[in-house]
Short mmCIF file of C-alpha atoms and ligand atoms in Angstrom, two decimals:
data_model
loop_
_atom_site.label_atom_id
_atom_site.label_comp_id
_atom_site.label_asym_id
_atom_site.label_seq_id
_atom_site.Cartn_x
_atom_site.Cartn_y
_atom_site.Cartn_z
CA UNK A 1 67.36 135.09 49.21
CA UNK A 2 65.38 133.02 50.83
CA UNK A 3 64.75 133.43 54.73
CA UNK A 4 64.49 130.24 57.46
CA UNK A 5 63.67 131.07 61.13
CA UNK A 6 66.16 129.26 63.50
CA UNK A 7 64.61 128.49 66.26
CA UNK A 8 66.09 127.66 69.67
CA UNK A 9 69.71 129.64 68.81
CA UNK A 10 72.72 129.42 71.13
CA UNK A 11 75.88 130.66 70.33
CA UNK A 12 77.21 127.15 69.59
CA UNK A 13 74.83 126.26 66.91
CA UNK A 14 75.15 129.97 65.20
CA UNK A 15 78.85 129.94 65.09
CA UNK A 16 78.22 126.67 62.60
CA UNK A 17 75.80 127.96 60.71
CA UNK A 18 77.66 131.57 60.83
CA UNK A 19 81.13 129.47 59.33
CA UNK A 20 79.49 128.69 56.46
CA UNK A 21 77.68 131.66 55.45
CA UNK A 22 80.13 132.32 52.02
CA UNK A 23 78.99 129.16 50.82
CA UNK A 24 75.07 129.24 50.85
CA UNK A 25 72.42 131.84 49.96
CA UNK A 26 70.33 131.91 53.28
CA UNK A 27 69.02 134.77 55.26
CA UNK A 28 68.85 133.18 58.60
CA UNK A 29 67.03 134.91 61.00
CA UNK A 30 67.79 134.02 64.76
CA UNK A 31 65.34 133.15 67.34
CA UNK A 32 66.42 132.67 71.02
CA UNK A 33 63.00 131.50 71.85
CA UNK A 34 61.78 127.28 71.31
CA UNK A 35 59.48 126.92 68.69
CA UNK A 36 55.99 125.69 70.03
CA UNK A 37 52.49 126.58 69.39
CA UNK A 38 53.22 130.31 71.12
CA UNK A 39 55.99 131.16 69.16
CA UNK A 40 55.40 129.67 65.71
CA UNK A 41 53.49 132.88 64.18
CA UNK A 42 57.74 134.32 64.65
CA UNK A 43 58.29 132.33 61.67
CA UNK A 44 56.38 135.02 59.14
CA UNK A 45 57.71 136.00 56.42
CA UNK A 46 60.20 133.19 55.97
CA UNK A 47 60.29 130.40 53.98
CA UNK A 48 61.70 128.03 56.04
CA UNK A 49 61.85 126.56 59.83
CA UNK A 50 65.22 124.80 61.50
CA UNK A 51 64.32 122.97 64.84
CA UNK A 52 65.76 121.17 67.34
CA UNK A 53 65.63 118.78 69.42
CA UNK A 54 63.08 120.04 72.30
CA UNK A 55 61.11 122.06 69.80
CA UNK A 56 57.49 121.29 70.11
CA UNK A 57 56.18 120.36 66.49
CA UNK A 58 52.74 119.56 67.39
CA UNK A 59 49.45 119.76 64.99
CA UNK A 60 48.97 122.99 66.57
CA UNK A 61 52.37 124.55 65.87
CA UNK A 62 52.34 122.87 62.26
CA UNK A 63 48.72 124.25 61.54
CA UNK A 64 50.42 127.78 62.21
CA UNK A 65 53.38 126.95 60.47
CA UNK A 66 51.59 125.69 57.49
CA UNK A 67 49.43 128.51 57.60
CA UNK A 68 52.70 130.68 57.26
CA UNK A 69 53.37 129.31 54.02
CA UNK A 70 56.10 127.63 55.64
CA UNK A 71 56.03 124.04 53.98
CA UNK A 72 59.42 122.80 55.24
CA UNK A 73 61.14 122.09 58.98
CA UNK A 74 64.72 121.07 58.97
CA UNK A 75 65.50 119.34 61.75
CA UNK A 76 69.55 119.84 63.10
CA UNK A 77 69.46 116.74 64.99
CA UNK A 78 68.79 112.60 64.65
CA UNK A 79 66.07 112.05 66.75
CA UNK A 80 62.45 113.54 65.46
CA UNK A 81 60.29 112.30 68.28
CA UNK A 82 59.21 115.58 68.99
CA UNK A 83 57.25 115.96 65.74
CA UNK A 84 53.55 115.19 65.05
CA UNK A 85 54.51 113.40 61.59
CA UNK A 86 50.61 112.43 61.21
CA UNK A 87 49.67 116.33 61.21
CA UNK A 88 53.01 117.20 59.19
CA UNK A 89 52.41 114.79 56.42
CA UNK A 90 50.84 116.57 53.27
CA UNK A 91 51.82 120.02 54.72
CA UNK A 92 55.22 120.13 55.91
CA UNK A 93 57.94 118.34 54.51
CA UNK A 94 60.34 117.34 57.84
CA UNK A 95 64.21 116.62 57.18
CA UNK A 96 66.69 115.56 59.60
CA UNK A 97 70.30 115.14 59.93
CA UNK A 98 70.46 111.58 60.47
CA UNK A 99 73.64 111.43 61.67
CA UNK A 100 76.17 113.74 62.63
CA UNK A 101 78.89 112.43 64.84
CA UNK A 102 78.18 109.00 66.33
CA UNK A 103 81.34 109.17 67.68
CA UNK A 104 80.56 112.20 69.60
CA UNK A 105 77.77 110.44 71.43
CA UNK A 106 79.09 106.86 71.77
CA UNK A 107 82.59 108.71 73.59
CA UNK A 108 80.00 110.86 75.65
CA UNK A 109 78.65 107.15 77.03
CA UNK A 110 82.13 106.21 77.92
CA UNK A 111 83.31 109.19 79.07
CA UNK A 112 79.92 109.14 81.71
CA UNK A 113 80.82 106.04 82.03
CA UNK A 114 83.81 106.48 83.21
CA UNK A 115 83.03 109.16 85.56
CA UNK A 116 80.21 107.75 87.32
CA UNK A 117 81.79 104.64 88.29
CA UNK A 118 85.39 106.09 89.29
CA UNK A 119 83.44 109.22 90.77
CA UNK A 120 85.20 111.60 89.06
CA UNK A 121 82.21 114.10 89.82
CA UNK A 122 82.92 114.31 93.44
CA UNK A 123 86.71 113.57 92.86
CA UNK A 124 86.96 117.25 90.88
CA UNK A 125 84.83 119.07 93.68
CA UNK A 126 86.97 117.44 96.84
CA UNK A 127 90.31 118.37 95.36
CA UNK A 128 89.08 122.03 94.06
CA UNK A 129 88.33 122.54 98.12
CA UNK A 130 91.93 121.36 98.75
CA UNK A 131 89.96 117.91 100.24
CA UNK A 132 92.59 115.10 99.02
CA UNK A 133 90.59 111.86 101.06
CA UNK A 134 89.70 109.14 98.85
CA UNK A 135 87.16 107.57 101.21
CA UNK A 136 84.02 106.80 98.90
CA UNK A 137 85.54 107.09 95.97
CA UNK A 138 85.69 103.57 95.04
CA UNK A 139 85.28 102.21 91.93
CA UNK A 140 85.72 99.19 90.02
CA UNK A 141 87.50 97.92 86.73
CA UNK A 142 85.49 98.02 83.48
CA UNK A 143 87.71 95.14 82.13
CA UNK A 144 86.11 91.75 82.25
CA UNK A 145 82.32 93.19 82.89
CA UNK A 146 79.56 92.47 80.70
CA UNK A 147 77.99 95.39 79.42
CA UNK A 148 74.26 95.57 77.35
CA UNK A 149 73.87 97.48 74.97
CA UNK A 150 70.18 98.03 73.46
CA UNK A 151 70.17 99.42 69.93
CA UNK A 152 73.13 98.73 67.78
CA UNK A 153 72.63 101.61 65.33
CA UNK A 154 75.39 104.19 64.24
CA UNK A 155 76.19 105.03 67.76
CA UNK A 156 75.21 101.67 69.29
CA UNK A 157 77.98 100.15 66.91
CA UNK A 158 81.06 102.68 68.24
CA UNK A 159 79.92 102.53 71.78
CA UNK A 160 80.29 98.12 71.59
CA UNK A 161 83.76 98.75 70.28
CA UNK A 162 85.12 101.25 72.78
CA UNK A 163 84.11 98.97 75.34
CA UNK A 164 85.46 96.31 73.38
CA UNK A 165 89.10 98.38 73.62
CA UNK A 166 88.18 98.43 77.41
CA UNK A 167 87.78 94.28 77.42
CA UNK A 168 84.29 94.51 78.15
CA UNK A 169 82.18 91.17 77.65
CA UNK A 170 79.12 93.04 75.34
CA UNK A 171 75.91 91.37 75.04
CA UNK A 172 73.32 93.32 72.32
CA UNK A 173 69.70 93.66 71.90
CA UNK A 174 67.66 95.20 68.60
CA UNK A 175 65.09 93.91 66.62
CA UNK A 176 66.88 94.49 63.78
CA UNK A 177 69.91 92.99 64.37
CA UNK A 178 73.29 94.26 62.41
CA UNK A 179 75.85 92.14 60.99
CA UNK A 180 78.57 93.18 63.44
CA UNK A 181 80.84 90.65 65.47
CA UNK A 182 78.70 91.22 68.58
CA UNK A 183 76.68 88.59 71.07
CA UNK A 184 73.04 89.20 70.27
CA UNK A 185 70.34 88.25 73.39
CA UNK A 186 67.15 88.54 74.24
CA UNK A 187 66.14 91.52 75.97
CA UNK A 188 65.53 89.41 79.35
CA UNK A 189 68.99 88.01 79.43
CA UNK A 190 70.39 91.15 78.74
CA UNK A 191 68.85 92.92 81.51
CA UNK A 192 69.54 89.77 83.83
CA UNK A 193 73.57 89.25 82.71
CA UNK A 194 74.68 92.59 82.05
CA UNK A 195 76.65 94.72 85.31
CA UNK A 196 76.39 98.09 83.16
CA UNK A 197 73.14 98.70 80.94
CA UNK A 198 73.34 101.83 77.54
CA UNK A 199 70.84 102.99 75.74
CA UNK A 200 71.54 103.71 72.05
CA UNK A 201 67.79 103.26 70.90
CA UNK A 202 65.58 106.24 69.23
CA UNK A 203 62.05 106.94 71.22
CA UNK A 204 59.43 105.18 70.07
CA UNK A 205 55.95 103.56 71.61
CA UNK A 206 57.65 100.39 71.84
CA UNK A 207 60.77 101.82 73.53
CA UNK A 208 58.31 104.13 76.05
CA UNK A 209 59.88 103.40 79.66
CA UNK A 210 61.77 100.21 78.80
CA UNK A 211 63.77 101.09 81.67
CA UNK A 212 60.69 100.65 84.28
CA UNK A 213 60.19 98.87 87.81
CA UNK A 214 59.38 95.66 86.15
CA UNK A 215 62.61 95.37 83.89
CA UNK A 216 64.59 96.93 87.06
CA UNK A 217 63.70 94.27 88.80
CA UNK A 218 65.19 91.62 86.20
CA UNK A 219 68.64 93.32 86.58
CA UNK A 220 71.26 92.48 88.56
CA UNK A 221 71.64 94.05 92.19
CA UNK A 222 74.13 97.33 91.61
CA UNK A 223 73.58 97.60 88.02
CA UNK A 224 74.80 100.48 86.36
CA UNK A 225 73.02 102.84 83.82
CA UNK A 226 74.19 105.12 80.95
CA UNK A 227 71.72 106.94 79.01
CA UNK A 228 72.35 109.40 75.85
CA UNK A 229 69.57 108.18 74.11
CA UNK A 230 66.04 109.64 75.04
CA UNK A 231 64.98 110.76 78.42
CA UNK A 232 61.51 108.46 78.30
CA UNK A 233 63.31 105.73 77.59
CA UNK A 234 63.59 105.36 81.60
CA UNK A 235 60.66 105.83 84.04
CA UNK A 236 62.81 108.39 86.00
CA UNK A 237 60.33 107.19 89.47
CA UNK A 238 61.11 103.91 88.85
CA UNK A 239 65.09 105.01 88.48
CA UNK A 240 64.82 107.27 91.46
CA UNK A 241 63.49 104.75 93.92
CA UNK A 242 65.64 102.13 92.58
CA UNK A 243 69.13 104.37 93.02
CA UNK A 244 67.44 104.72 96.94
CA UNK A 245 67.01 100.91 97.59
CA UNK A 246 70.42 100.35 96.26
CA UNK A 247 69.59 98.01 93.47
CA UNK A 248 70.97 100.25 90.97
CA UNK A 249 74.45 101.28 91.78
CA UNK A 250 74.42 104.03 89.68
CA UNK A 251 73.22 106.34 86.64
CA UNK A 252 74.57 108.52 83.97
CA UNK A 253 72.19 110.40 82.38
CA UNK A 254 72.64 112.75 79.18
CA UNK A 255 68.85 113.49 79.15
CA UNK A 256 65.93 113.45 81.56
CA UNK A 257 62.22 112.75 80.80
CA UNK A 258 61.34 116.36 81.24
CA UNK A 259 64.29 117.58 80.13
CA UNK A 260 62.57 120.46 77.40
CA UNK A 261 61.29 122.05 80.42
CA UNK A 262 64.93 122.73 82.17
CA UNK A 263 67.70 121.27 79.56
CA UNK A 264 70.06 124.14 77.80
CA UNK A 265 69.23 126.92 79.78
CA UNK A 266 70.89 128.33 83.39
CA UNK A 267 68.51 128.08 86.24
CA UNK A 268 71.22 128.93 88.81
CA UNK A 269 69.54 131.22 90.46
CA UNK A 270 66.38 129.81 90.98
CA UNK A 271 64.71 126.84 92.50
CA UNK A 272 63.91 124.00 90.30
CA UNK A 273 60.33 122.80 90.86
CA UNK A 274 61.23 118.95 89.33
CA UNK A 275 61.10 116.95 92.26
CA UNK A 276 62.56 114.21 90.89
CA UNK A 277 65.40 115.74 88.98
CA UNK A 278 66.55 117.73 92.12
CA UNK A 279 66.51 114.47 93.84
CA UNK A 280 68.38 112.57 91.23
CA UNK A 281 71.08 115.62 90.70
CA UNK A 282 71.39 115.25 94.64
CA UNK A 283 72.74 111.09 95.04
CA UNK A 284 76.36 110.79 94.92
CA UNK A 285 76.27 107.76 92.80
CA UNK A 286 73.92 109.93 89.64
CA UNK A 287 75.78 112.18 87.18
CA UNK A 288 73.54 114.68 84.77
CA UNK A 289 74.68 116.13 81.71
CA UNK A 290 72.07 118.32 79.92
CA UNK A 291 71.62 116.84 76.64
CA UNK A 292 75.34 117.59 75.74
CA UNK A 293 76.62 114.07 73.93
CA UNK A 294 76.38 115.33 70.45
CA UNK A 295 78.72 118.80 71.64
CA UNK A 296 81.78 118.53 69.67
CA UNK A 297 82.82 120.71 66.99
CA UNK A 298 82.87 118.17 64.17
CA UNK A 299 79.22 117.20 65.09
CA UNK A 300 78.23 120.95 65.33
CA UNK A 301 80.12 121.60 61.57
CA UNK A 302 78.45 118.86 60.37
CA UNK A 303 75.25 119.59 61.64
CA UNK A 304 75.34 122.75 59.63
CA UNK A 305 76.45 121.54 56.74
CA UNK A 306 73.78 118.42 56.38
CA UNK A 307 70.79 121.28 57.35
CA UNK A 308 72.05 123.83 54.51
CA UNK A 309 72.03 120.93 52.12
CA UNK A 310 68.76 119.59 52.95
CA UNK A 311 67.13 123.37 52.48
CA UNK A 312 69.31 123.52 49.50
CA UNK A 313 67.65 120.46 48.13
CA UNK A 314 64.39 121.56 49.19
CA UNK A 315 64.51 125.03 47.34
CA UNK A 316 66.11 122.94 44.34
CA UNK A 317 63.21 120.89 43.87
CA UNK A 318 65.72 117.88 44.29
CA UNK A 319 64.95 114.42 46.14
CA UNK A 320 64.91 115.31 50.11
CA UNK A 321 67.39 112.47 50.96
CA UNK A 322 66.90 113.46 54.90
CA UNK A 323 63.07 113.28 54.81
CA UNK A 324 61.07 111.37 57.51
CA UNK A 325 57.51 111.36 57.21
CA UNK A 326 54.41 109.68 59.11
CA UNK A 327 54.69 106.70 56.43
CA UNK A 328 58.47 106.25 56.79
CA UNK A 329 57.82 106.17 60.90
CA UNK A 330 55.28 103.05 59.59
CA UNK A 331 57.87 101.47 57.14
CA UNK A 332 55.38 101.42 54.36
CA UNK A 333 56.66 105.34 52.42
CA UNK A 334 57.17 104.85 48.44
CA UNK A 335 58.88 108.30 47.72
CA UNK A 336 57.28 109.86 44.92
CA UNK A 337 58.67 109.97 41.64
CA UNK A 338 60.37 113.65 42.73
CA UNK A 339 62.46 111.61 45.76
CA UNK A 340 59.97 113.52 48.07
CA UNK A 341 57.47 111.55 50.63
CA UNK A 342 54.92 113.77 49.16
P1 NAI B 401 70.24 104.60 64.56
O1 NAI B 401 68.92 104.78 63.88
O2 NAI B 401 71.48 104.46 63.73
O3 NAI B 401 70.16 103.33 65.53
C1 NAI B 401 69.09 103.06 66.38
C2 NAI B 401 69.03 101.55 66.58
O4 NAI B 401 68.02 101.28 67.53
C3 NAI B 401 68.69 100.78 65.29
O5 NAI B 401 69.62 99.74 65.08
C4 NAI B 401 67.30 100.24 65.58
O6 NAI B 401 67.06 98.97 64.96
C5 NAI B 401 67.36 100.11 67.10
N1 NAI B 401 66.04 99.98 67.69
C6 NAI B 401 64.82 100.36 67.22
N2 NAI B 401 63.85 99.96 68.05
C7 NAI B 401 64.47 99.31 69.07
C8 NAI B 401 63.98 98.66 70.23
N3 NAI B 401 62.67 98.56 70.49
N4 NAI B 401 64.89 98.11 71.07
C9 NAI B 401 66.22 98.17 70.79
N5 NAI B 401 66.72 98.76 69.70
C10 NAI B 401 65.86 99.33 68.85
O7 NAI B 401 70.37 105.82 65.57
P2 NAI B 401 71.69 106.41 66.23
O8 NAI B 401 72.25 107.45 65.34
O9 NAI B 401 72.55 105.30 66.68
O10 NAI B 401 71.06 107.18 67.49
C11 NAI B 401 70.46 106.46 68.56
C12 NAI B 401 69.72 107.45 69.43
O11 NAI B 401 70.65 108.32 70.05
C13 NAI B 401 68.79 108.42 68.66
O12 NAI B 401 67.51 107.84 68.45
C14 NAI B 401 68.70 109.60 69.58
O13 NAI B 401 67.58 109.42 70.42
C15 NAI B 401 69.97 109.52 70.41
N6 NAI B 401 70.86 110.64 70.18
C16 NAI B 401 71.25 111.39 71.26
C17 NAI B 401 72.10 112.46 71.12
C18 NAI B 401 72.57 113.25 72.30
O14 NAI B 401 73.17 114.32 72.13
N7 NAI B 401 72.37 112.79 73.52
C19 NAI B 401 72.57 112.87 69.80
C20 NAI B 401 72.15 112.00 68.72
C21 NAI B 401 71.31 110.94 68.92
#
């Protein structure tokens, strides 16, 4: 039976894995702790390593793993930006589950969304204190506004048509447009015609802060901003001081540039030493969620069930359909002749 060391467990992502236990052949041993160069040599003795998405996969923490005999990482999420795929390639196969729910995500915009701009936040904690005034609490109609949406993937693609069911005007920016009954525009015009502003892009260099003070500064005055995408995406200083001046009107936020250092874990008792996400928790007009978008049963079942069948095809010697690699990242991967990068 062969053994893969789960790294990062909470209950939620056992009880998938845990459902489907009759119908696979895997010893999986639980680890509470994130795997990183410190707590890589936990993997011995197993054949296998299933990451997520604040894992650090560095050279360092592949060298160990390799070392290990460990010569795949399944990945239970979309977004690999986390992994070293120059060290990995040769050594460590890396799988992902590309996608999982999209729906899960895109509704997780809306739904922040929603709540941000109609202040549902501070609506929920006035009337729990038996405090029924509205005064503050004013919001404004989502029908008629023009919304931007940059990256019109899997999730990109729901998101425009739940907005489209809200009578939003949506405007569109990739660089590889789809074929989908949607306005595309420059990334300029987005920023400058768009009153609400979601990110639906993966992390990449080019993609590095393109929420900064320069492309702030092209929006219009009270712009709203929804990200579920990838904390770096926005230069959270450049977010901060902007939600102070007033020329963003305010930000939903599903993840945070430092979010591995605080995300998934209770720090209720303590005092949190990020400046900046203290501050941004505190305004009024700023709701956080801690990386929770993809949290819905039928993402975490299927989640589970793309993992086991990308170790399944692994241990099979079959094709890895899920498999990313440094060349893939590049756009110039043949797959070998066994469906494998390498
Ligand atoms: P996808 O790969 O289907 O779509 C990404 C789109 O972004 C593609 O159309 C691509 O052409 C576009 N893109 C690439 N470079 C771009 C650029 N420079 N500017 C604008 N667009 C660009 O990915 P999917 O499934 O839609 O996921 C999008 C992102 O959502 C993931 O990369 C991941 O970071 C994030 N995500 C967040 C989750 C959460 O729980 N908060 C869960 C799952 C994904």
């Amino acid at each position: 039976m062969k053994k893969i060391a789960f790294f990062d467990t909470k209950p939620y992502d056992k009880k998938g894995f845990d459902d489907l236990k009759e119908q696979n052949d895997f010893n999986i041993k639980y680890i509470e702790y994130r795997l990183n160069p410190d707590t890589a040599y936990m993997a011995k003795g197993c054949d296998a390593v299933c990451a997520f998405v604040n894992d650090v996969i560095s050279k360092e923490t592949i060298d160990i793993l390799s070392e290990l005999g460990i010569k795949i990482i399944a990945l239970r999420c979309a977004g690999y930006n986390n992994v070293d795929f120059e060290a990995a390639l040769n050594k460590v196969h890396v799988v992902t589950v590309p996608a999982y729910s999209p729906h899960a995500v895109a509704e997780h915009a809306m739904a922040l969304l929603l709540a941000v701009n109609r202040k549902l936040h501070r609506a929920t904690h006035r009337t729990r204190d038996f405090n029924f005034s509205l005064n503050g609490l004013t919001g404004f109609d989502l029908f008629g506004k023009t919304i931007g949406v940059i990256g019109t993937g899997k999730i990109g693609q729901i998101f425009i048509e739940i907005c489209k069911g809200f009578g939003m005007n949506v405007l569109a920016y990739d660089p590889y447009p789809a074929k989908i009954d949607v306005q595309y525009v420059g990334l300029d015009e987005l920023f400058s015609k768009s009153d609400i502003i979601s990110l639906h892009c993966p992390l990449t260099k080019d993609t590095y802060h393109i929420i900064n003070e320069e492309s702030i500064g092209k929006m219009k005055d009270n712009v709203y901003l929804i990200n579920t995408s990838r904390g770096a995406l926005i230069d959270s200083e450049a977010l901060l001081k902007n939600l102070k001046s007033g020329k963003i009107g305010g930000a939903a936020l599903d993840v945070y540039e430092e979010e591995s250092e605080v995300f998934f874990e209770d720090f209720s008792n303590e005092i949190i030493r990020d400046d900046t996400l203290a501050m941004l928790i505190s305004l009024p007009n700023v709701i956080i969620t801690s990386h929770q978008a993809f949290l819905t049963e039928e993402a975490l079942n299927e989640i589970a069930k793309v993992t086991i069948e990308n170790l399944n095809e692994y241990f099979n010697s079959q094709p890895l359909k899920n498999e990313i690699c440094y060349r893939c990242n590049k756009a110039n991967c043949e797959k070998k002749a066994n469906g494998r990068c390498f």
